[in-house]
C-alpha cells in the first residue's frame, strides 16, 4: 500500500484495474486507492505479470506498506512469489499454511469459510456486511463468505442462522418494521445509514482539532460591490462566451493581493517559528459527493482573473470527480469559503490547519 500523501497512514483499496495473470506495463493504472483526501489512481512503476492479489478490492483501512499484490518479473515463477509472501510481513501466509495442514478442511462445506475470508487477524467483508453484522451482534469469523476470494457480503450476513435476535428484541413492540436498508433504533425510530469515507473522517477530525486547538476569533465587514459587479459584467460581455468570471474569482484575486500587501496574514504557526510564505496560495473550499475538498490556486498574486477562473473551474471539477493530485490540494496559505450562492448572509468558517486565516463569504444583496 503506497503512501499517497504525507498524512496518509492507511487507505481503502477501492478498485483493482488489473486481475491476476494480466500483463502490466510501467505506467499502467493498476488500482484505485481512497485516501484521506481523494480517490487516486496508482500506476505501476515496473512491468511484469500480476502474480497474486492479496488484498481484494473494497477492503478498508489497509495500512501503508502492507503487501497488497505481487508483480512477477521476467524469469520469476510461483515459487518465487510464495517465498516473497511467506517471508514478508503480509498476514496471508499463516492462514494459507493452516489451510494446507488441515486435511479435513476440503471435505466439510463450512470449513473453508474462516480461511477464505480471513488472513491472519483480517476478515475480508464488505462495509455493508460489517455494519449489518455489528447491528445483529454477529461474529464475522463464523460467517461463510460467498463473494470474490471468499469475501463476506451482505447476503452472507443476512442468511447467517446464528445471528443474535437481541437488537430486534430491544426495540419497542410498536416500532415500525424497517424496509430494505432501513433500521430501527432503541426508541423505535426508523433510519438509514450512509457510511463515512476516509475523506469525511479526516475532514471531521482535522476541523474538530482546529476548532479546539486554534484560538478562533471572527471579524465581519460589509463591502459595497457595485463596481465589482459592473466590472464583471463588462469583462464577461467582452469575452463573448470564451470564459465567464464569477464573483468568487474576483475574491480569490483580491485575497492574493491583500496577502501580499499584508504578509503577516500569509503565515502558519509552528512550535519553533511562524512561517511567512512568499506566495499567496489560495485554497478554495469545494463541496463534493465524497466530502469537503480545498484545491489550491498557487501563486494567485501572479495570475490574472481569466487564469484564476479557468483554474478554479478545472480544480473544482477534478475535486468532484475525485481526481485531484496531492500537489493540487496539499498546502495552501489562505482559504476562501463561499456560501453566498445558498443565500447565507454570513457564517463562521473553521480555519483550515495549519493556515492562519479563512475568509467566509456570504450572499450579496441590493
Tab-separated table of C-alpha atoms in Angstrom:
chain	number	residue	atom	x	y	z
A	1	UNK	CA	0.000	0.000	0.000
A	2	UNK	CA	1.670	3.213	-1.146
A	3	UNK	CA	1.669	6.414	0.900
A	4	UNK	CA	-0.103	8.846	-1.424
A	5	UNK	CA	0.055	11.836	0.919
A	6	UNK	CA	2.254	12.897	3.845
A	7	UNK	CA	-0.599	12.385	6.324
A	8	UNK	CA	-1.739	9.019	4.973
A	9	UNK	CA	-1.375	6.078	7.377
A	10	UNK	CA	-3.961	3.793	5.789
A	11	UNK	CA	-6.278	3.702	2.800
A	12	UNK	CA	-9.197	1.857	1.262
A	13	UNK	CA	-8.493	-0.333	-1.762
A	14	UNK	CA	-11.392	0.883	-3.879
A	15	UNK	CA	-10.786	-0.996	-7.134
A	16	UNK	CA	-8.317	-3.210	-8.988
A	17	UNK	CA	-7.759	-2.367	-12.671
A	18	UNK	CA	-5.628	-5.474	-13.232
A	19	UNK	CA	-6.502	-9.101	-12.492
A	20	UNK	CA	-4.207	-11.999	-11.640
A	21	UNK	CA	-2.409	-13.142	-14.785
A	22	UNK	CA	-2.711	-9.769	-16.558
A	23	UNK	CA	0.327	-8.214	-18.215
A	24	UNK	CA	1.361	-4.950	-16.555
A	25	UNK	CA	3.383	-2.230	-18.277
A	26	UNK	CA	5.167	0.592	-16.483
A	27	UNK	CA	2.708	3.478	-16.157
A	28	UNK	CA	-0.411	1.286	-16.289
A	29	UNK	CA	-3.101	2.143	-13.759
A	30	UNK	CA	-3.327	-0.958	-11.579
A	31	UNK	CA	-5.612	0.169	-8.746
A	32	UNK	CA	-7.642	2.978	-7.192
A	33	UNK	CA	-6.896	3.899	-3.577
A	34	UNK	CA	-9.168	6.028	-1.415
A	35	UNK	CA	-7.001	8.211	0.816
A	36	UNK	CA	-7.913	10.758	3.469
A	37	UNK	CA	-8.368	13.330	0.708
A	38	UNK	CA	-9.385	11.708	-2.564
A	39	UNK	CA	-9.696	8.539	-4.612
A	40	UNK	CA	-6.434	8.286	-6.528
A	41	UNK	CA	-5.118	6.060	-9.301
A	42	UNK	CA	-1.967	4.045	-8.619
A	43	UNK	CA	0.380	3.452	-11.539
A	44	UNK	CA	2.817	0.567	-11.929
A	45	UNK	CA	6.483	1.545	-11.751
A	46	UNK	CA	7.683	-1.752	-13.275
A	47	UNK	CA	6.469	-4.214	-15.877
A	48	UNK	CA	5.585	-7.853	-15.375
A	49	UNK	CA	2.681	-10.201	-14.692
A	50	UNK	CA	0.149	-9.670	-11.915
A	51	UNK	CA	1.013	-12.795	-9.940
A	52	UNK	CA	-1.264	-12.540	-6.935
A	53	UNK	CA	-3.692	-10.037	-5.445
A	54	UNK	CA	-3.508	-10.303	-1.656
A	55	UNK	CA	-5.977	-7.562	-0.707
A	56	UNK	CA	-9.324	-7.675	-2.562
A	57	UNK	CA	-10.986	-4.503	-3.785
A	58	UNK	CA	-13.399	-2.992	-1.303
A	59	UNK	CA	-11.084	-3.689	1.652
A	60	UNK	CA	-10.953	-0.762	4.068
A	61	UNK	CA	-8.232	0.557	6.376
A	62	UNK	CA	-5.257	-1.113	4.700
A	63	UNK	CA	-2.082	0.079	6.438
A	64	UNK	CA	0.596	1.904	4.438
A	65	UNK	CA	3.360	-0.518	3.306
A	66	UNK	CA	1.137	-3.579	3.769
A	67	UNK	CA	1.607	-6.048	0.899
A	68	UNK	CA	-1.428	-5.810	-1.396
A	69	UNK	CA	-0.231	-7.629	-4.532
A	70	UNK	CA	2.787	-9.317	-6.117
A	71	UNK	CA	4.095	-8.412	-9.583
A	72	UNK	CA	6.205	-11.144	-11.200
A	73	UNK	CA	9.145	-10.005	-13.304
A	74	UNK	CA	10.526	-11.957	-16.244
A	75	UNK	CA	12.042	-15.231	-15.044
A	76	UNK	CA	10.150	-15.290	-11.744
A	77	UNK	CA	7.609	-18.031	-11.006
A	78	UNK	CA	5.062	-19.071	-8.397
A	79	UNK	CA	7.784	-20.431	-6.110
A	80	UNK	CA	9.486	-17.038	-6.024
A	81	UNK	CA	6.149	-15.417	-5.304
A	82	UNK	CA	5.300	-17.772	-2.441
A	83	UNK	CA	8.766	-17.259	-0.958
A	84	UNK	CA	8.209	-13.498	-1.001
A	85	UNK	CA	4.768	-13.790	0.564
A	86	UNK	CA	5.876	-16.244	3.246
A	87	UNK	CA	8.944	-14.195	4.061
A	88	UNK	CA	7.170	-10.819	4.041
A	89	UNK	CA	5.003	-9.016	6.532
A	90	UNK	CA	1.713	-9.928	4.900
A	91	UNK	CA	-0.627	-11.771	7.248
A	92	UNK	CA	-1.842	-14.032	4.443
A	93	UNK	CA	0.832	-16.696	4.925
A	94	UNK	CA	-0.275	-18.139	8.290
A	95	UNK	CA	-3.817	-18.641	7.066
A	96	UNK	CA	-2.593	-20.357	3.897
A	97	UNK	CA	-0.258	-22.629	5.858
A	98	UNK	CA	-3.023	-23.622	8.248
A	99	UNK	CA	-5.239	-24.430	5.294
A	100	UNK	CA	-2.690	-26.850	3.834
A	101	UNK	CA	-2.110	-28.577	7.179
A	102	UNK	CA	-5.777	-29.385	7.794
A	103	UNK	CA	-6.695	-32.389	5.606
A	104	UNK	CA	-10.317	-32.426	6.760
A	105	UNK	CA	-10.977	-28.848	5.589
A	106	UNK	CA	-11.782	-29.664	1.922
A	107	UNK	CA	-14.310	-32.333	2.969
A	108	UNK	CA	-16.586	-30.173	5.100
A	109	UNK	CA	-18.579	-27.435	3.370
A	110	UNK	CA	-18.375	-24.805	6.144
A	111	UNK	CA	-14.684	-25.415	6.911
A	112	UNK	CA	-13.129	-23.172	4.236
A	113	UNK	CA	-15.032	-20.115	5.481
A	114	UNK	CA	-12.500	-18.841	8.028
A	115	UNK	CA	-9.602	-19.450	5.612
A	116	UNK	CA	-11.407	-17.907	2.649
A	117	UNK	CA	-12.435	-14.745	4.445
A	118	UNK	CA	-9.651	-14.329	6.996
A	119	UNK	CA	-5.967	-13.585	6.581
A	120	UNK	CA	-4.282	-13.680	9.972
A	121	UNK	CA	-6.431	-11.336	12.053
A	122	UNK	CA	-8.020	-9.684	8.994
A	123	UNK	CA	-11.548	-10.610	7.945
A	124	UNK	CA	-12.485	-9.658	4.394
A	125	UNK	CA	-16.029	-8.305	4.343
A	126	UNK	CA	-17.866	-5.516	2.572
A	127	UNK	CA	-18.621	-2.354	4.599
A	128	UNK	CA	-22.359	-3.090	4.431
A	129	UNK	CA	-21.803	-6.647	5.672
A	130	UNK	CA	-19.755	-5.307	8.606
A	131	UNK	CA	-22.492	-2.840	9.570
A	132	UNK	CA	-25.216	-5.491	9.428
A	133	UNK	CA	-23.059	-7.887	11.458
A	134	UNK	CA	-22.426	-5.217	14.089
A	135	UNK	CA	-26.132	-4.389	14.345
A	136	UNK	CA	-27.075	-8.065	14.710
A	137	UNK	CA	-24.144	-8.929	17.000
A	138	UNK	CA	-22.789	-11.499	14.522
A	139	UNK	CA	-19.208	-12.769	14.747
A	140	UNK	CA	-17.897	-12.433	11.173
A	141	UNK	CA	-15.294	-15.145	11.776
A	142	UNK	CA	-18.182	-17.632	11.888
A	143	UNK	CA	-19.744	-16.486	8.593
A	144	UNK	CA	-19.082	-18.232	5.274
A	145	UNK	CA	-18.164	-15.740	2.549
A	146	UNK	CA	-19.632	-16.151	-0.930
A	147	UNK	CA	-18.023	-13.094	-2.555
A	148	UNK	CA	-14.808	-12.917	-4.587
A	149	UNK	CA	-11.986	-14.837	-2.853
A	150	UNK	CA	-14.348	-15.726	-0.015
A	151	UNK	CA	-15.232	-12.122	0.838
A	152	UNK	CA	-18.248	-11.783	3.133
A	153	UNK	CA	-21.101	-9.834	1.530
A	154	UNK	CA	-24.493	-8.588	2.710
A	155	UNK	CA	-26.369	-11.788	1.777
A	156	UNK	CA	-23.944	-13.945	3.789
A	157	UNK	CA	-24.614	-12.000	6.987
A	158	UNK	CA	-28.366	-11.777	6.455
A	159	UNK	CA	-28.527	-15.528	5.843
A	160	UNK	CA	-26.427	-16.424	8.877
A	161	UNK	CA	-28.578	-18.599	11.158
A	162	UNK	CA	-26.518	-17.978	14.280
A	163	UNK	CA	-27.406	-14.268	14.434
A	164	UNK	CA	-28.445	-12.986	17.803
A	165	UNK	CA	-32.013	-11.618	17.966
A	166	UNK	CA	-31.056	-9.201	20.754
A	167	UNK	CA	-31.209	-5.966	18.714
A	168	UNK	CA	-34.715	-6.780	17.454
A	169	UNK	CA	-35.888	-7.744	20.929
A	170	UNK	CA	-34.729	-4.462	22.435
A	171	UNK	CA	-36.883	-2.385	20.090
A	172	UNK	CA	-40.371	-1.421	21.304
A	173	UNK	CA	-43.085	-3.755	20.124
A	174	UNK	CA	-44.896	-0.854	18.470
A	175	UNK	CA	-41.897	0.039	16.277
A	176	UNK	CA	-42.323	0.027	12.516
A	177	UNK	CA	-40.870	-2.841	10.568
A	178	UNK	CA	-37.902	-1.495	8.564
A	179	UNK	CA	-37.892	-1.889	4.788
A	180	UNK	CA	-34.810	-2.556	2.678
A	181	UNK	CA	-31.742	-0.967	4.264
A	182	UNK	CA	-33.771	0.779	6.959
A	183	UNK	CA	-33.073	0.087	10.626
A	184	UNK	CA	-34.821	0.728	13.921
A	185	UNK	CA	-33.061	2.162	16.967
A	186	UNK	CA	-33.831	1.524	20.636
A	187	UNK	CA	-36.546	4.201	20.571
A	188	UNK	CA	-38.388	2.688	17.620
A	189	UNK	CA	-37.177	5.356	15.184
A	190	UNK	CA	-36.650	4.154	11.603
A	191	UNK	CA	-33.461	5.346	9.884
A	192	UNK	CA	-30.919	4.553	7.187
A	193	UNK	CA	-27.132	4.873	7.341
A	194	UNK	CA	-24.615	6.363	4.932
A	195	UNK	CA	-21.100	5.085	5.734
A	196	UNK	CA	-18.371	7.679	6.235
A	197	UNK	CA	-15.460	7.531	3.818
A	198	UNK	CA	-11.877	8.443	4.696
A	199	UNK	CA	-12.231	11.982	3.343
A	200	UNK	CA	-15.150	12.765	5.641
A	201	UNK	CA	-13.490	11.120	8.637
A	202	UNK	CA	-10.230	13.034	8.241
A	203	UNK	CA	-12.026	16.317	7.488
A	204	UNK	CA	-14.119	15.960	10.640
A	205	UNK	CA	-11.065	15.034	12.710
A	206	UNK	CA	-8.892	17.914	11.471
A	207	UNK	CA	-11.591	20.578	11.728
A	208	UNK	CA	-12.534	19.400	15.218
A	209	UNK	CA	-8.881	19.670	16.238
A	210	UNK	CA	-8.685	23.110	14.616
A	211	UNK	CA	-11.735	24.402	16.476
A	212	UNK	CA	-10.473	23.003	19.779
A	213	UNK	CA	-6.794	23.966	19.494
A	214	UNK	CA	-6.684	27.129	17.364
A	215	UNK	CA	-7.912	30.320	19.111
A	216	UNK	CA	-10.512	31.430	16.559
A	217	UNK	CA	-11.778	34.988	16.501
A	218	UNK	CA	-14.124	36.377	13.864
A	219	UNK	CA	-14.346	39.797	12.213
A	220	UNK	CA	-17.266	40.756	9.959
A	221	UNK	CA	-17.500	43.577	7.443
A	222	UNK	CA	-19.914	44.518	4.654
A	223	UNK	CA	-18.370	45.533	1.327
A	224	UNK	CA	-20.036	47.546	-1.418
A	225	UNK	CA	-19.567	45.527	-4.605
A	226	UNK	CA	-21.325	47.714	-7.195
A	227	UNK	CA	-18.061	48.397	-9.014
A	228	UNK	CA	-17.073	44.732	-8.862
A	229	UNK	CA	-20.386	43.663	-10.398
A	230	UNK	CA	-20.144	46.349	-13.100
A	231	UNK	CA	-16.578	45.350	-13.981
A	232	UNK	CA	-17.504	41.655	-14.037
A	233	UNK	CA	-20.381	42.356	-16.437
A	234	UNK	CA	-18.157	44.346	-18.802
A	235	UNK	CA	-15.405	41.708	-18.846
A	236	UNK	CA	-17.844	38.840	-19.413
A	237	UNK	CA	-19.501	40.724	-22.283
A	238	UNK	CA	-16.122	41.363	-23.880
A	239	UNK	CA	-15.198	37.677	-23.503
A	240	UNK	CA	-18.119	36.756	-25.830
A	241	UNK	CA	-18.535	33.316	-24.259
A	242	UNK	CA	-14.826	32.412	-24.258
A	243	UNK	CA	-14.897	32.454	-20.466
A	244	UNK	CA	-17.140	33.719	-17.669
A	245	UNK	CA	-15.843	35.239	-14.466
A	246	UNK	CA	-17.615	34.612	-11.164
A	247	UNK	CA	-17.688	36.846	-8.114
A	248	UNK	CA	-15.555	34.226	-6.374
A	249	UNK	CA	-12.801	34.663	-8.979
A	250	UNK	CA	-12.535	38.332	-8.010
A	251	UNK	CA	-12.462	37.374	-4.326
A	252	UNK	CA	-9.609	34.891	-4.850
A	253	UNK	CA	-7.593	37.562	-6.656
A	254	UNK	CA	-8.423	40.187	-4.007
A	255	UNK	CA	-7.285	37.832	-1.230
A	256	UNK	CA	-3.993	37.187	-3.015
A	257	UNK	CA	-3.374	40.927	-3.393
A	258	UNK	CA	-4.283	41.527	0.260
A	259	UNK	CA	-1.880	38.836	1.467
A	260	UNK	CA	0.957	40.420	-0.494
A	261	UNK	CA	0.055	43.824	0.958
A	262	UNK	CA	-0.194	42.400	4.492
A	263	UNK	CA	2.184	39.389	4.655
A	264	UNK	CA	1.613	38.911	8.412
A	265	UNK	CA	-1.622	37.106	7.473
A	266	UNK	CA	0.097	34.823	4.967
A	267	UNK	CA	1.614	32.597	7.649
A	268	UNK	CA	1.326	29.344	9.549
A	269	UNK	CA	2.201	28.545	13.152
A	270	UNK	CA	4.742	26.002	14.354
A	271	UNK	CA	6.102	25.498	17.863
A	272	UNK	CA	9.506	26.768	16.775
A	273	UNK	CA	8.598	29.654	14.484
A	274	UNK	CA	5.951	31.455	12.459
A	275	UNK	CA	6.412	30.636	8.789
A	276	UNK	CA	5.950	33.591	6.412
A	277	UNK	CA	5.138	32.366	2.908
A	278	UNK	CA	6.473	34.073	-0.200
A	279	UNK	CA	3.461	33.333	-2.407
A	280	UNK	CA	-0.284	33.577	-1.857
A	281	UNK	CA	-1.566	30.038	-2.451
A	282	UNK	CA	-5.345	30.330	-2.116
A	283	UNK	CA	-7.331	27.229	-1.102
A	284	UNK	CA	-10.911	27.269	-2.401
A	285	UNK	CA	-13.460	25.212	-0.453
A	286	UNK	CA	-15.408	22.870	-2.754
A	287	UNK	CA	-18.274	20.616	-1.692
A	288	UNK	CA	-18.087	17.188	-3.354
A	289	UNK	CA	-20.088	13.941	-3.051
A	290	UNK	CA	-17.169	12.487	-1.065
A	291	UNK	CA	-16.766	15.429	1.308
A	292	UNK	CA	-15.188	18.874	1.554
A	293	UNK	CA	-12.079	19.492	-0.567
A	294	UNK	CA	-9.833	22.565	-0.765
A	295	UNK	CA	-7.948	22.640	-4.094
A	296	UNK	CA	-5.305	25.354	-4.366
A	297	UNK	CA	-4.750	28.218	-6.795
A	298	UNK	CA	-0.982	28.528	-6.414
A	299	UNK	CA	0.774	31.904	-6.672
A	300	UNK	CA	-2.569	33.596	-7.217
A	301	UNK	CA	-0.927	37.015	-6.878
A	302	UNK	CA	0.810	36.432	-10.226
A	303	UNK	CA	-2.299	35.264	-12.117
A	304	UNK	CA	-4.986	37.237	-13.889
A	305	UNK	CA	-8.732	36.844	-13.428
A	306	UNK	CA	-9.109	34.749	-16.592
A	307	UNK	CA	-6.417	32.297	-15.496
A	308	UNK	CA	-7.764	32.106	-11.946
A	309	UNK	CA	-11.291	31.460	-13.245
A	310	UNK	CA	-10.169	28.641	-15.544
A	311	UNK	CA	-8.024	27.072	-12.824
A	312	UNK	CA	-10.779	27.178	-10.196
A	313	UNK	CA	-13.267	25.553	-12.592
A	314	UNK	CA	-10.786	22.816	-13.522
A	315	UNK	CA	-9.797	22.101	-9.915
A	316	UNK	CA	-13.419	22.084	-8.719
A	317	UNK	CA	-14.342	19.595	-11.456
A	318	UNK	CA	-11.442	17.315	-10.561
A	319	UNK	CA	-12.372	17.565	-6.874
A	320	UNK	CA	-15.963	16.464	-7.558
A	321	UNK	CA	-14.712	13.584	-9.722
A	322	UNK	CA	-12.162	12.510	-7.076
A	323	UNK	CA	-9.265	13.078	-9.496
A	324	UNK	CA	-7.208	15.690	-7.630
A	325	UNK	CA	-3.482	15.014	-7.370
A	326	UNK	CA	-1.808	15.549	-3.960
A	327	UNK	CA	0.016	18.680	-5.149
A	328	UNK	CA	-3.353	20.212	-6.054
A	329	UNK	CA	-4.833	20.098	-2.546
A	330	UNK	CA	-1.915	19.786	-0.112
A	331	UNK	CA	-0.610	23.048	1.275
A	332	UNK	CA	-2.206	26.436	0.729
A	333	UNK	CA	-1.676	29.575	2.802
A	334	UNK	CA	-5.222	31.012	2.980
A	335	UNK	CA	-8.720	29.595	2.390
A	336	UNK	CA	-11.844	31.093	0.806
A	337	UNK	CA	-15.221	29.529	1.673
A	338	UNK	CA	-18.225	30.966	-0.188
A	339	UNK	CA	-21.823	30.087	0.773
A	340	UNK	CA	-23.346	33.132	-0.904
A	341	UNK	CA	-24.956	31.022	-3.629
A	342	UNK	CA	-27.167	29.452	-0.933
A	343	UNK	CA	-28.413	32.808	0.332
A	344	UNK	CA	-26.310	32.643	3.513
A	345	UNK	CA	-25.681	36.195	4.751
A	346	UNK	CA	-22.722	35.375	6.994
A	347	UNK	CA	-21.187	32.400	8.800
A	348	UNK	CA	-18.224	31.437	10.964
A	349	UNK	CA	-15.841	29.249	8.960
A	350	UNK	CA	-13.317	26.951	10.658
A	351	UNK	CA	-9.637	27.606	9.960
A	352	UNK	CA	-8.034	25.044	7.663
A	353	UNK	CA	-4.885	23.955	9.581
A	354	UNK	CA	-2.044	24.832	9.517
A	355	UNK	CA	-3.207	28.072	7.895
A	356	UNK	CA	-3.826	31.183	9.987
A	357	UNK	CA	-6.863	32.667	8.226
A	358	UNK	CA	-10.049	31.761	6.376
A	359	UNK	CA	-12.460	34.134	4.623
A	360	UNK	CA	-16.175	33.300	4.833
A	361	UNK	CA	-18.206	34.906	2.028
A	362	UNK	CA	-21.955	35.475	2.301
A	363	UNK	CA	-24.576	36.472	-0.259
A	364	UNK	CA	-24.666	39.855	-1.957
A	365	UNK	CA	-27.807	41.954	-1.574
A	366	UNK	CA	-29.212	45.170	-3.029
